[in-house]
Amino acid sequence: MKKIFLIIAFISQIAVFAQEVKFEARTQKDTYALNEKILLSYSINNDGDNFDAPSFEGFKVEGPYINKGNQSSVTIINGKMTSKREIFTQLNFVLTPKAKGTFKISPATIDYEGKTYQSNAVIINISNAIQAQVDPNDPAAEVGEGVFLVAEVSKQNPYVNEPVTVVYKVYFDPRYGVNNVRETDNPAYNGFWSQFQDMKNLKAVLSKYNGKDYAMVEWRKVILYPLEAGNKPLEPLTITMDVNVPVRRTSPFDDPYKTVSKTISAGARTITVKSLPEANKPVDFKGAVGDFTFKIVPSKKQVKFGESLDLVVEVSGKGNLKLFELPKLELPTVFDVFEPKHEEVVKTPLSGMIGRISDTYTIVPQSKGKYPIKPLAFSYFDLKSNSYKTVTSEEFIIDVIDGPGLAAIASNDVEKQDITKSETFQFINRKTTFEPIDKSTPFGSTIYYSLLLLPLCFIPILFLVKRKTDEYVSDEHGNRIRMNNKLAKKYLGEAKKQLGNKVSFYLAIEKALHNFLKAKLNIETSEMDKENIQQLLVQKNASEEAVFAFINLMKSAEFARYAPSSDDTMKLDFEKAVESISLLEKELTQTKSV
């Protein structure tokens, strides 16, 4: 009987342990209309970490919106009351269906105390769109066309690699108030290299549209470089906002405004991209389009034998500087040539890329002499004249003079002396005397006793190693910091592998930043709000510049997962992440040592 009781108690303990962590996904209902929004919530009753969302195929996604808090429960057993307080984390996504049908959302995963937990899958049925009931007294009916979004395209028929500017402008009735503006559907700009211009201090100005007066805000500016010819559609940008609409008051105490949610779209546009002309196209043309200068600059023209010098192949000007390769430098075989170092100093205003790009070759001459560096040609398509142009660098001479190493080479030219032998053949000695190789016995020697006592010397070392190992294992705080440091490096490496895969890349960046903060600030995920992080970093004497850059990087990573992003943008964000983590690591380490 006693054994049965112990088995039941053991099974009960296992059941309680299994129920400690609950990670589940849920929606408010199973069936939605095509034009309905869906709230999908993932919740864990602990402080989870490294949340990995599914792909949400078939839906447009907003979020996640994170909600953290505590929940309490009271249990009364045999008159004894016990209370329990649990941490919970909830991540909410707002989904918009793209098509009708039945969709299965795969399980998400989350980490807790070194273990990975998986949520349940969710099945959602999408039916026909429903007709929204419009109340004629609703202020939304009064908004009408008083708020709209326009996409102004600078050129409808550009050449391949010719810059095109798209400016999104929000127009609204000057009587209205607009706030809480947010993008709900972003264009992908497929077939274009794209870059956003940072919009600061958004301000409404009076403007005319179709002969009528409106208030206008420039919401977004994008520069595009078409990568191939053909009809290239620009997907619409969709914005949702709260509009304060003036209403007729029935009494002096009524609110003169009512707030209405309004969704506006710029509409789809198509850009027809022309191929570059084939007539008179240079053989060495690499796709450069714009207005450029080209040159080769040596760091010095006279060197000693064995010394190195740099040759800089540089293109500067205005055009698609990031989208073509520089011509390769050809040098005499007398030079050892190292792999060139590529450098880009390019700004991207709305008018197009401007700056310079260069390849720096380090070369080492291997013999004395004067060596001409032949001219190198660079071809580009000039948009002003709609014709190809070729720029040729100037020829110059590298003079290699006497220096270290020439004496050694010169010595090889000295006439070789004839080596003569007194005899063509020599006999082997006919009488041989053998002697033992080892003439002494090791027993009783210094080496013998040294080897005999040597193992005893390792005993204190083994005790010291054992002590350090025990301290390392028992140091939970230190182990957690080391684990988080390791995870931060792991996810930075994962982010580098995922360059080009936007969602996976920014998830890995977020995980790397979170684990870095855990290691350096000794905090949990539930404490990881940006104000708390900023305060803790400042308390540890991190500079305002480093803290500001780190917080901005966290915000950028969270937003970029659901915003359009190019490979170049992801590379830039990766470099910012590495630079920001390295800077904070250096400052926090210096503070600790002081």
XYZ file of C-alpha atoms in Angstrom:
594
model
C 0.000 0.000 0.000
C 2.843 2.318 0.886
C 4.472 1.682 -2.527
C 1.226 2.477 -4.330
C 0.950 5.755 -2.404
C 4.538 6.710 -3.339
C 3.914 5.950 -7.034
C 0.725 8.062 -7.026
C 2.578 10.912 -5.319
C 5.418 10.672 -7.853
C 3.002 10.751 -10.790
C 1.232 13.739 -9.243
C 4.514 15.593 -8.930
C 5.279 14.886 -12.588
C 1.837 16.188 -13.577
C 2.314 19.375 -11.529
C 5.747 19.924 -13.082
C 4.389 19.372 -16.570
C 1.746 22.042 -15.977
C 4.189 24.646 -14.691
C 4.787 26.172 -18.134
C 1.822 26.848 -20.434
C 2.440 28.307 -23.864
C -0.637 28.546 -26.050
C -2.095 30.413 -29.037
C -5.713 31.476 -29.402
C -8.086 33.601 -31.500
C -11.486 34.983 -30.529
C -13.299 32.712 -33.028
C -12.607 30.132 -35.746
C -14.229 31.815 -38.778
C -13.666 35.374 -40.038
C -14.773 37.373 -43.054
C -12.230 38.367 -45.712
C -12.402 42.030 -44.628
C -12.178 41.381 -40.867
C -9.152 41.858 -38.632
C -7.996 38.838 -36.584
C -6.406 39.108 -33.122
C -4.012 36.183 -32.557
C -2.572 36.003 -29.015
C 0.372 33.917 -27.774
C 0.623 33.673 -23.985
C 3.068 32.005 -21.598
C 2.551 31.920 -17.852
C 6.240 32.599 -17.192
C 8.937 34.983 -18.307
C 9.736 33.429 -21.698
C 12.523 34.422 -24.068
C 13.604 34.110 -27.722
C 10.069 33.985 -29.147
C 10.069 32.596 -32.701
C 6.870 33.364 -34.650
C 5.536 31.241 -37.544
C 5.444 32.542 -41.125
C 1.724 33.638 -41.098
C 1.430 32.644 -44.760
C -1.771 33.996 -46.302
C -2.029 36.990 -43.958
C -0.723 40.522 -43.670
C 0.737 40.982 -40.207
C 0.891 43.796 -37.667
C 2.782 43.322 -34.433
C 3.831 41.798 -32.185
C 2.355 43.984 -29.451
C 3.818 42.768 -26.149
C 1.856 42.738 -22.896
C 3.600 41.713 -19.658
C 2.197 41.507 -16.154
C 1.341 39.420 -13.099
C -1.691 37.280 -12.304
C -2.736 35.975 -8.884
C -4.753 32.912 -7.858
C -6.132 31.808 -4.462
C -6.747 28.144 -3.488
C -8.582 26.926 -0.334
C -7.975 23.278 0.674
C -9.326 21.957 4.022
C -9.798 25.482 5.235
C -6.213 26.451 4.430
C -5.845 29.313 1.958
C -2.806 29.562 -0.316
C -2.118 32.289 -2.859
C 0.088 32.135 -5.943
C 1.398 34.947 -8.110
C 2.623 34.207 -11.635
C 4.377 36.268 -14.301
C 2.763 36.126 -17.720
C 3.843 37.344 -21.147
C 1.434 37.900 -24.020
C 2.329 38.667 -27.639
C -0.520 39.853 -29.855
C -0.573 39.899 -33.659
C -3.231 41.556 -35.837
C -3.771 39.537 -39.029
C -5.548 40.624 -42.217
C -6.543 37.776 -44.590
C -5.322 37.970 -48.192
C -7.692 35.331 -49.619
C -10.571 33.010 -48.746
C -9.970 29.448 -47.550
C -8.806 27.442 -44.553
C -5.380 28.387 -43.178
C -3.236 26.591 -40.620
C -0.847 28.745 -38.580
C 2.063 26.597 -37.451
C 3.148 26.474 -33.791
C 5.409 29.183 -32.403
C 8.324 28.430 -30.053
C 9.716 30.171 -26.967
C 12.583 29.455 -24.556
C 12.271 29.249 -20.782
C 15.119 28.244 -18.424
C 17.085 26.546 -21.176
C 14.135 24.571 -22.585
C 12.150 25.256 -25.758
C 8.344 25.141 -25.594
C 5.963 24.915 -28.553
C 2.478 26.390 -28.801
C -0.514 24.755 -30.394
C -1.297 25.272 -34.093
C -4.269 27.491 -35.010
C -6.729 26.813 -37.848
C -8.677 29.811 -39.224
C -11.470 29.716 -41.804
C -11.802 32.797 -44.059
C -15.202 33.341 -45.701
C -16.626 35.973 -48.074
C -16.313 39.637 -47.181
C -19.264 41.088 -45.325
C -20.998 44.365 -46.120
C -20.234 46.929 -43.447
C -23.257 48.757 -42.077
C -22.870 52.499 -42.579
C -24.654 54.848 -40.240
C -25.503 58.123 -42.057
C -25.126 59.927 -38.742
C -21.649 58.494 -38.244
C -18.957 61.213 -38.552
C -16.963 58.801 -40.735
C -19.504 59.434 -43.486
C -18.653 63.132 -43.284
C -14.933 62.514 -43.803
C -15.568 61.273 -47.353
C -12.733 62.300 -49.648
C -11.553 64.932 -47.193
C -8.545 62.724 -46.333
C -6.509 60.909 -48.993
C -2.987 59.725 -49.835
C -1.114 60.500 -53.063
C 2.110 58.915 -54.391
C 4.051 61.383 -56.568
C 6.535 59.636 -58.887
C 9.330 61.768 -60.348
C 9.650 59.755 -63.584
C 7.289 57.206 -65.163
C 9.642 55.973 -67.900
C 13.223 55.822 -66.559
C 16.215 53.872 -67.829
C 17.575 50.881 -65.922
C 19.607 52.212 -62.939
C 18.214 55.751 -63.343
C 16.992 57.168 -59.991
C 13.240 57.565 -59.430
C 11.814 59.458 -56.452
C 8.479 58.553 -54.851
C 6.971 61.007 -52.336
C 3.864 59.945 -50.394
C 1.719 62.936 -49.372
C -1.257 62.914 -47.010
C -3.888 65.549 -47.890
C -6.712 66.415 -45.484
C -9.306 69.110 -44.919
C -7.702 71.954 -42.907
C -10.668 71.784 -40.510
C -9.736 68.223 -39.494
C -7.235 67.133 -36.916
C -5.098 64.054 -37.730
C -3.178 61.942 -35.212
C -2.053 58.390 -34.396
C -0.967 57.817 -37.997
C 0.411 54.337 -38.720
C 1.307 52.316 -41.785
C -0.766 49.134 -42.168
C 0.384 47.932 -45.597
C 3.855 48.622 -47.000
C 4.931 48.285 -50.649
C 7.712 45.769 -51.334
C 9.354 47.668 -54.256
C 10.164 44.406 -56.046
C 12.586 44.921 -58.936
C 14.070 48.082 -57.423
C 16.979 48.979 -55.178
C 15.292 51.217 -52.596
C 16.216 53.506 -49.738
C 13.990 55.568 -47.471
C 14.756 59.134 -46.494
C 14.439 59.696 -42.768
C 11.439 61.971 -42.179
C 11.890 64.196 -39.137
C 9.578 66.840 -37.684
C 6.545 66.017 -39.826
C 4.637 69.247 -40.284
C 1.433 70.068 -42.155
C 1.529 72.921 -44.674
C -1.193 74.500 -46.788
C -1.240 73.119 -50.333
C -3.517 72.870 -53.357
C -4.672 69.663 -55.005
C -6.946 69.724 -58.059
C -7.601 73.409 -57.398
C -8.750 72.901 -53.772
C -7.042 73.964 -50.550
C -5.792 71.187 -48.251
C -3.395 70.669 -45.381
C -0.561 68.414 -46.588
C 2.079 66.293 -44.845
C 4.936 64.556 -46.657
C 4.715 61.157 -44.957
C 7.418 59.168 -46.730
C 10.133 59.751 -49.351
C 11.765 56.861 -51.200
C 14.483 56.756 -53.840
C 14.332 53.807 -56.230
C 16.802 52.438 -58.774
C 15.120 50.039 -61.255
C 17.266 46.924 -61.681
C 15.735 45.571 -64.887
C 13.612 46.669 -67.833
C 9.855 46.141 -68.119
C 6.602 47.230 -66.468
C 7.285 47.351 -62.740
C 4.256 47.730 -60.437
C 4.535 49.787 -57.246
C 2.367 48.212 -54.586
C 0.144 50.664 -52.703
C 1.045 52.176 -49.350
C -1.855 52.011 -46.871
C -2.128 54.270 -43.817
C -4.607 54.200 -40.933
C -5.156 57.306 -38.796
C -7.494 58.904 -36.305
C -9.323 61.926 -37.735
C -10.955 64.549 -35.499
C -14.042 65.586 -37.482
C -16.017 68.733 -36.589
C -19.692 67.896 -35.912
C -22.830 69.918 -35.400
C -23.526 70.500 -31.682
C -27.042 70.338 -30.267
C -25.983 72.135 -27.086
C -23.029 74.274 -25.947
C -21.810 71.377 -23.784
C -21.399 68.912 -26.676
C -17.914 68.041 -27.916
C -17.337 69.938 -31.195
C -15.238 67.051 -32.595
C -15.627 63.318 -32.961
C -12.716 60.958 -33.603
C -13.033 58.623 -36.576
C -10.609 55.898 -37.713
C -9.808 56.321 -41.404
C -7.775 54.028 -43.721
C -6.363 55.514 -46.923
C -4.276 54.064 -49.740
C -2.061 55.635 -52.408
C -3.241 53.134 -55.007
C -1.115 50.924 -57.233
C 1.210 52.570 -59.761
C 3.249 51.163 -62.629
C 6.671 52.367 -63.786
C 7.794 51.423 -67.298
C 11.570 50.891 -67.208
C 13.569 51.262 -70.460
C 16.578 49.131 -71.329
C 19.862 50.929 -71.896
C 20.560 51.308 -75.637
C 22.609 48.563 -77.276
C 23.991 50.864 -79.963
C 27.582 51.988 -79.249
C 27.610 50.156 -75.880
C 31.304 49.739 -74.832
C 32.594 46.208 -74.336
C 33.825 47.055 -70.825
C 30.479 48.604 -69.709
C 29.563 47.349 -66.176
C 26.179 49.061 -65.674
C 27.268 52.487 -64.365
C 24.603 55.160 -65.022
C 25.099 58.822 -64.110
C 27.864 61.425 -64.319
C 31.293 60.253 -63.090
C 35.014 60.972 -62.981
C 37.604 58.174 -62.941
C 41.241 58.040 -61.871
C 44.047 55.832 -60.526
C 46.100 57.395 -57.722
C 49.413 55.841 -56.512
C 50.476 56.465 -52.909
C 54.015 57.065 -54.285
C 55.762 56.677 -57.619
C 59.253 55.797 -56.386
C 59.891 52.905 -53.988
C 62.770 50.811 -52.809
C 63.001 47.157 -53.616
C 60.750 45.152 -51.261
C 58.684 48.151 -50.124
C 54.922 48.268 -50.712
C 52.742 50.981 -52.222
C 49.012 51.473 -52.766
C 47.180 52.068 -56.041
C 43.674 53.508 -55.593
C 41.161 52.939 -58.420
C 38.415 55.519 -57.772
C 35.099 56.546 -59.345
C 33.337 59.654 -57.998
C 30.297 61.671 -58.981
C 26.526 61.212 -59.083
C 24.787 57.986 -60.118
C 24.216 54.360 -59.105
C 27.523 54.115 -57.241
C 26.499 51.077 -55.148
C 25.218 49.074 -58.102
C 28.228 48.438 -60.335
C 31.753 47.029 -60.107
C 34.957 48.970 -60.671
C 37.249 47.880 -63.502
C 39.995 45.478 -62.459
C 43.574 46.754 -62.380
C 46.104 44.903 -64.545
C 49.754 45.119 -63.455
C 53.120 43.746 -64.651
C 54.011 40.305 -63.280
C 56.974 41.828 -61.467
C 54.544 43.049 -58.768
C 52.990 40.937 -56.021
C 49.352 42.132 -55.839
C 47.065 41.668 -52.804
C 43.261 41.467 -52.839
C 41.883 45.034 -53.139
C 40.097 46.734 -50.241
C 36.720 48.148 -51.325
C 35.453 51.417 -49.821
C 32.188 53.329 -50.339
C 31.594 56.918 -49.220
C 28.112 57.477 -50.635
C 25.143 59.612 -49.599
C 21.645 58.999 -50.966
C 19.534 62.175 -51.076
C 16.318 62.266 -53.096
C 18.210 63.429 -56.168
C 20.209 60.156 -56.234
C 23.439 58.641 -54.914
C 26.424 60.960 -54.715
C 29.960 60.326 -53.446
C 32.799 57.992 -54.360
C 33.745 54.321 -54.408
C 37.249 52.908 -54.609
C 39.369 49.743 -54.692
C 42.783 50.018 -53.002
C 45.447 47.589 -54.291
C 48.560 46.980 -52.181
C 51.487 45.945 -54.422
C 55.103 44.913 -53.707
C 57.764 45.113 -56.482
C 60.077 42.101 -56.786
C 62.936 43.613 -58.803
C 64.599 46.891 -59.672
C 63.473 48.900 -62.679
C 60.973 51.373 -64.099
C 57.523 49.945 -64.801
C 54.751 51.807 -66.655
C 51.193 51.405 -65.350
C 49.000 51.341 -68.437
C 45.846 53.495 -68.615
C 42.585 51.869 -67.466
C 39.210 52.634 -69.082
C 35.870 53.136 -67.299
C 32.574 53.393 -69.233
C 29.195 54.741 -68.088
C 25.860 55.838 -69.528
C 25.380 59.611 -69.301
C 21.734 60.544 -68.593
C 22.215 64.144 -69.751
C 23.257 63.239 -73.276
C 21.623 59.750 -73.338
C 24.895 58.316 -74.618
C 27.803 56.171 -73.431
C 31.022 57.830 -72.325
C 34.436 56.356 -71.576
C 36.986 57.908 -69.197
C 40.618 56.766 -69.324
C 43.084 57.127 -66.459
C 46.528 58.678 -66.938
C 49.601 56.500 -67.520
C 52.405 56.783 -64.946
C 55.657 54.989 -64.086
C 56.613 53.187 -60.865
C 60.364 53.563 -60.281
C 61.856 50.758 -58.145
C 65.286 51.809 -56.860
C 68.014 50.118 -54.814
C 66.988 48.921 -51.413
C 67.048 46.001 -48.977
C 67.227 42.643 -50.665
C 69.131 43.588 -53.802
C 72.464 42.381 -52.402
C 71.054 38.919 -51.936
C 69.827 38.851 -55.523
C 73.096 40.275 -56.843
C 75.050 37.553 -55.103
C 73.313 34.995 -57.291
C 74.976 36.516 -60.349
C 78.518 35.911 -59.088
C 80.336 33.287 -61.081
C 79.919 29.907 -59.448
C 83.136 28.227 -58.364
C 83.873 24.814 -59.722
C 83.693 22.176 -57.027
C 86.275 19.447 -57.527
C 86.695 16.203 -55.741
C 90.039 14.702 -55.030
C 88.619 11.383 -55.956
C 85.703 10.513 -58.122
C 84.832 7.490 -55.959
C 85.692 6.899 -52.302
C 85.655 3.533 -50.560
C 83.769 2.763 -47.357
C 86.037 2.057 -44.368
C 86.810 -1.631 -44.209
C 87.380 -1.816 -40.420
C 84.434 -0.984 -38.153
C 84.362 -0.643 -34.365
C 80.963 -0.915 -32.598
C 80.166 0.866 -29.325
C 76.958 0.701 -27.217
C 74.637 3.660 -27.685
C 73.436 3.758 -24.083
C 76.437 3.349 -21.832
C 74.723 4.021 -18.481
C 71.705 2.652 -16.599
C 68.887 5.132 -15.658
C 68.344 3.698 -12.176
C 69.635 5.996 -9.444
C 70.183 8.912 -11.810
C 68.802 12.453 -11.422
C 66.450 11.942 -14.371
C 65.107 8.736 -12.791
C 64.162 10.423 -9.480
C 62.806 13.510 -11.268
C 60.419 11.361 -13.315
C 59.476 9.397 -10.208
C 58.499 12.522 -8.214
C 56.983 14.465 -11.086
C 53.412 13.018 -10.708
C 53.345 14.180 -7.059
C 53.794 17.763 -8.234
C 50.510 17.554 -10.163
C 48.445 16.788 -7.024
C 48.095 20.447 -5.837
C 47.410 21.496 -9.433
C 44.588 18.931 -9.630
C 43.144 20.215 -6.321
C 43.258 23.799 -7.658
C 41.593 22.795 -10.942
C 38.909 20.863 -9.020
C 38.240 23.893 -6.800
C 37.976 26.262 -9.740
C 35.675 23.819 -11.559
C 33.364 23.582 -8.529
C 33.291 27.381 -8.227
C 32.479 27.682 -11.929
C 29.643 25.144 -11.727
C 28.131 26.655 -8.552
C 28.299 30.221 -9.891
C 24.735 30.416 -11.247
C 24.881 34.188 -11.771
C 28.147 34.007 -13.667
C 27.013 31.004 -15.693
C 23.846 32.832 -16.689
C 25.881 35.854 -17.825
C 28.246 33.623 -19.788
C 25.314 31.792 -21.361
C 23.669 35.070 -22.403
C 26.958 36.326 -23.842
C 27.246 33.089 -25.785
C 23.649 33.406 -27.016
C 24.237 37.024 -28.115
C 27.231 35.930 -30.219
C 25.250 32.954 -31.537
C 22.328 35.088 -32.708
C 24.623 37.713 -34.254
C 26.183 34.875 -36.237
C 22.712 33.618 -37.156
C 21.720 37.150 -38.280
C 24.739 37.261 -40.592
C 23.667 33.931 -42.145
C 20.097 35.240 -42.633
C 21.076 38.398 -44.552
C 18.496 38.681 -47.323
C 15.800 36.884 -45.292
C 14.168 39.880 -43.599
C 12.015 38.282 -40.865
C 14.609 35.712 -39.730
C 17.381 38.339 -39.863
C 15.624 40.885 -37.624
C 14.427 38.162 -35.219
C 18.052 37.090 -34.766
C 19.141 40.729 -34.266
C 16.463 41.218 -31.561
C 17.525 38.013 -29.784
C 21.187 39.066 -29.868
C 20.369 42.492 -28.373
C 18.150 40.978 -25.650
C 20.738 38.375 -24.598
C 23.481 41.017 -24.556
C 21.371 43.141 -22.179
C 20.680 40.122 -19.967
C 24.405 39.432 -19.692
C 25.433 43.019 -18.985
C 22.522 44.316 -16.893
C 21.494 41.063 -15.163
C 17.807 41.531 -16.011
C 15.013 39.254 -17.170
C 12.740 39.613 -20.201
C 9.905 41.017 -18.060
C 12.139 43.990 -17.135
C 13.179 44.667 -20.727
C 11.282 47.854 -21.544
C 13.253 50.587 -23.229
C 12.958 53.172 -20.412
C 14.265 50.685 -17.851
C 17.103 49.620 -20.165
C 18.091 53.242 -20.791
C 18.080 54.008 -17.050
C 20.187 50.941 -16.179
C 22.760 51.665 -18.901
C 23.111 55.272 -17.760
C 23.556 54.071 -14.155
C 26.448 51.903 -15.361
C 28.070 55.053 -16.853
C 27.467 54.175 -20.484
C 27.707 57.248 -22.696
C 24.523 58.943 -23.911
C 25.627 58.423 -27.509
C 26.071 54.646 -27.043
C 22.760 54.293 -25.172
C 20.869 56.351 -27.760
C 22.326 54.277 -30.632
C 21.462 50.989 -28.880
C 17.844 51.988 -28.095
C 17.349 53.251 -31.671
C 18.717 49.954 -32.976
C 16.173 48.009 -30.844
C 13.328 50.152 -32.186
C 14.585 49.794 -35.758
C 14.808 45.992 -35.484
C 11.280 45.732 -34.087
C 9.833 47.932 -36.865
C 11.898 46.555 -39.750
C 10.513 42.998 -39.428
C 7.213 44.219 -40.880
C 8.454 47.073 -43.077
C 10.069 46.909 -46.530
C 13.815 46.386 -46.361
C 16.603 45.864 -48.908
C 19.744 43.723 -48.594
C 21.841 46.878 -48.227
C 19.612 48.077 -45.360
C 19.999 44.724 -43.594
C 23.792 44.838 -44.039
C 23.814 48.350 -42.584
C 21.643 47.259 -39.615
C 23.960 44.284 -38.998
C 27.011 46.567 -38.956
C 25.164 48.926 -36.580
C 24.338 46.003 -34.257
C 27.956 44.818 -34.130
C 29.228 48.382 -33.636
C 26.642 49.208 -30.938
C 27.255 45.979 -28.962
C 31.037 46.425 -29.213
C 30.833 50.056 -28.030
C 28.612 49.229 -25.042
C 30.760 46.164 -24.219
C 33.860 48.384 -24.122
C 32.238 51.114 -22.002
C 30.599 48.729 -19.524
C 33.839 46.714 -19.171
C 35.852 49.895 -18.499
C 33.300 50.982 -15.887
C 33.507 47.595 -14.136
C 37.322 47.654 -14.053
C 37.331 51.170 -12.572
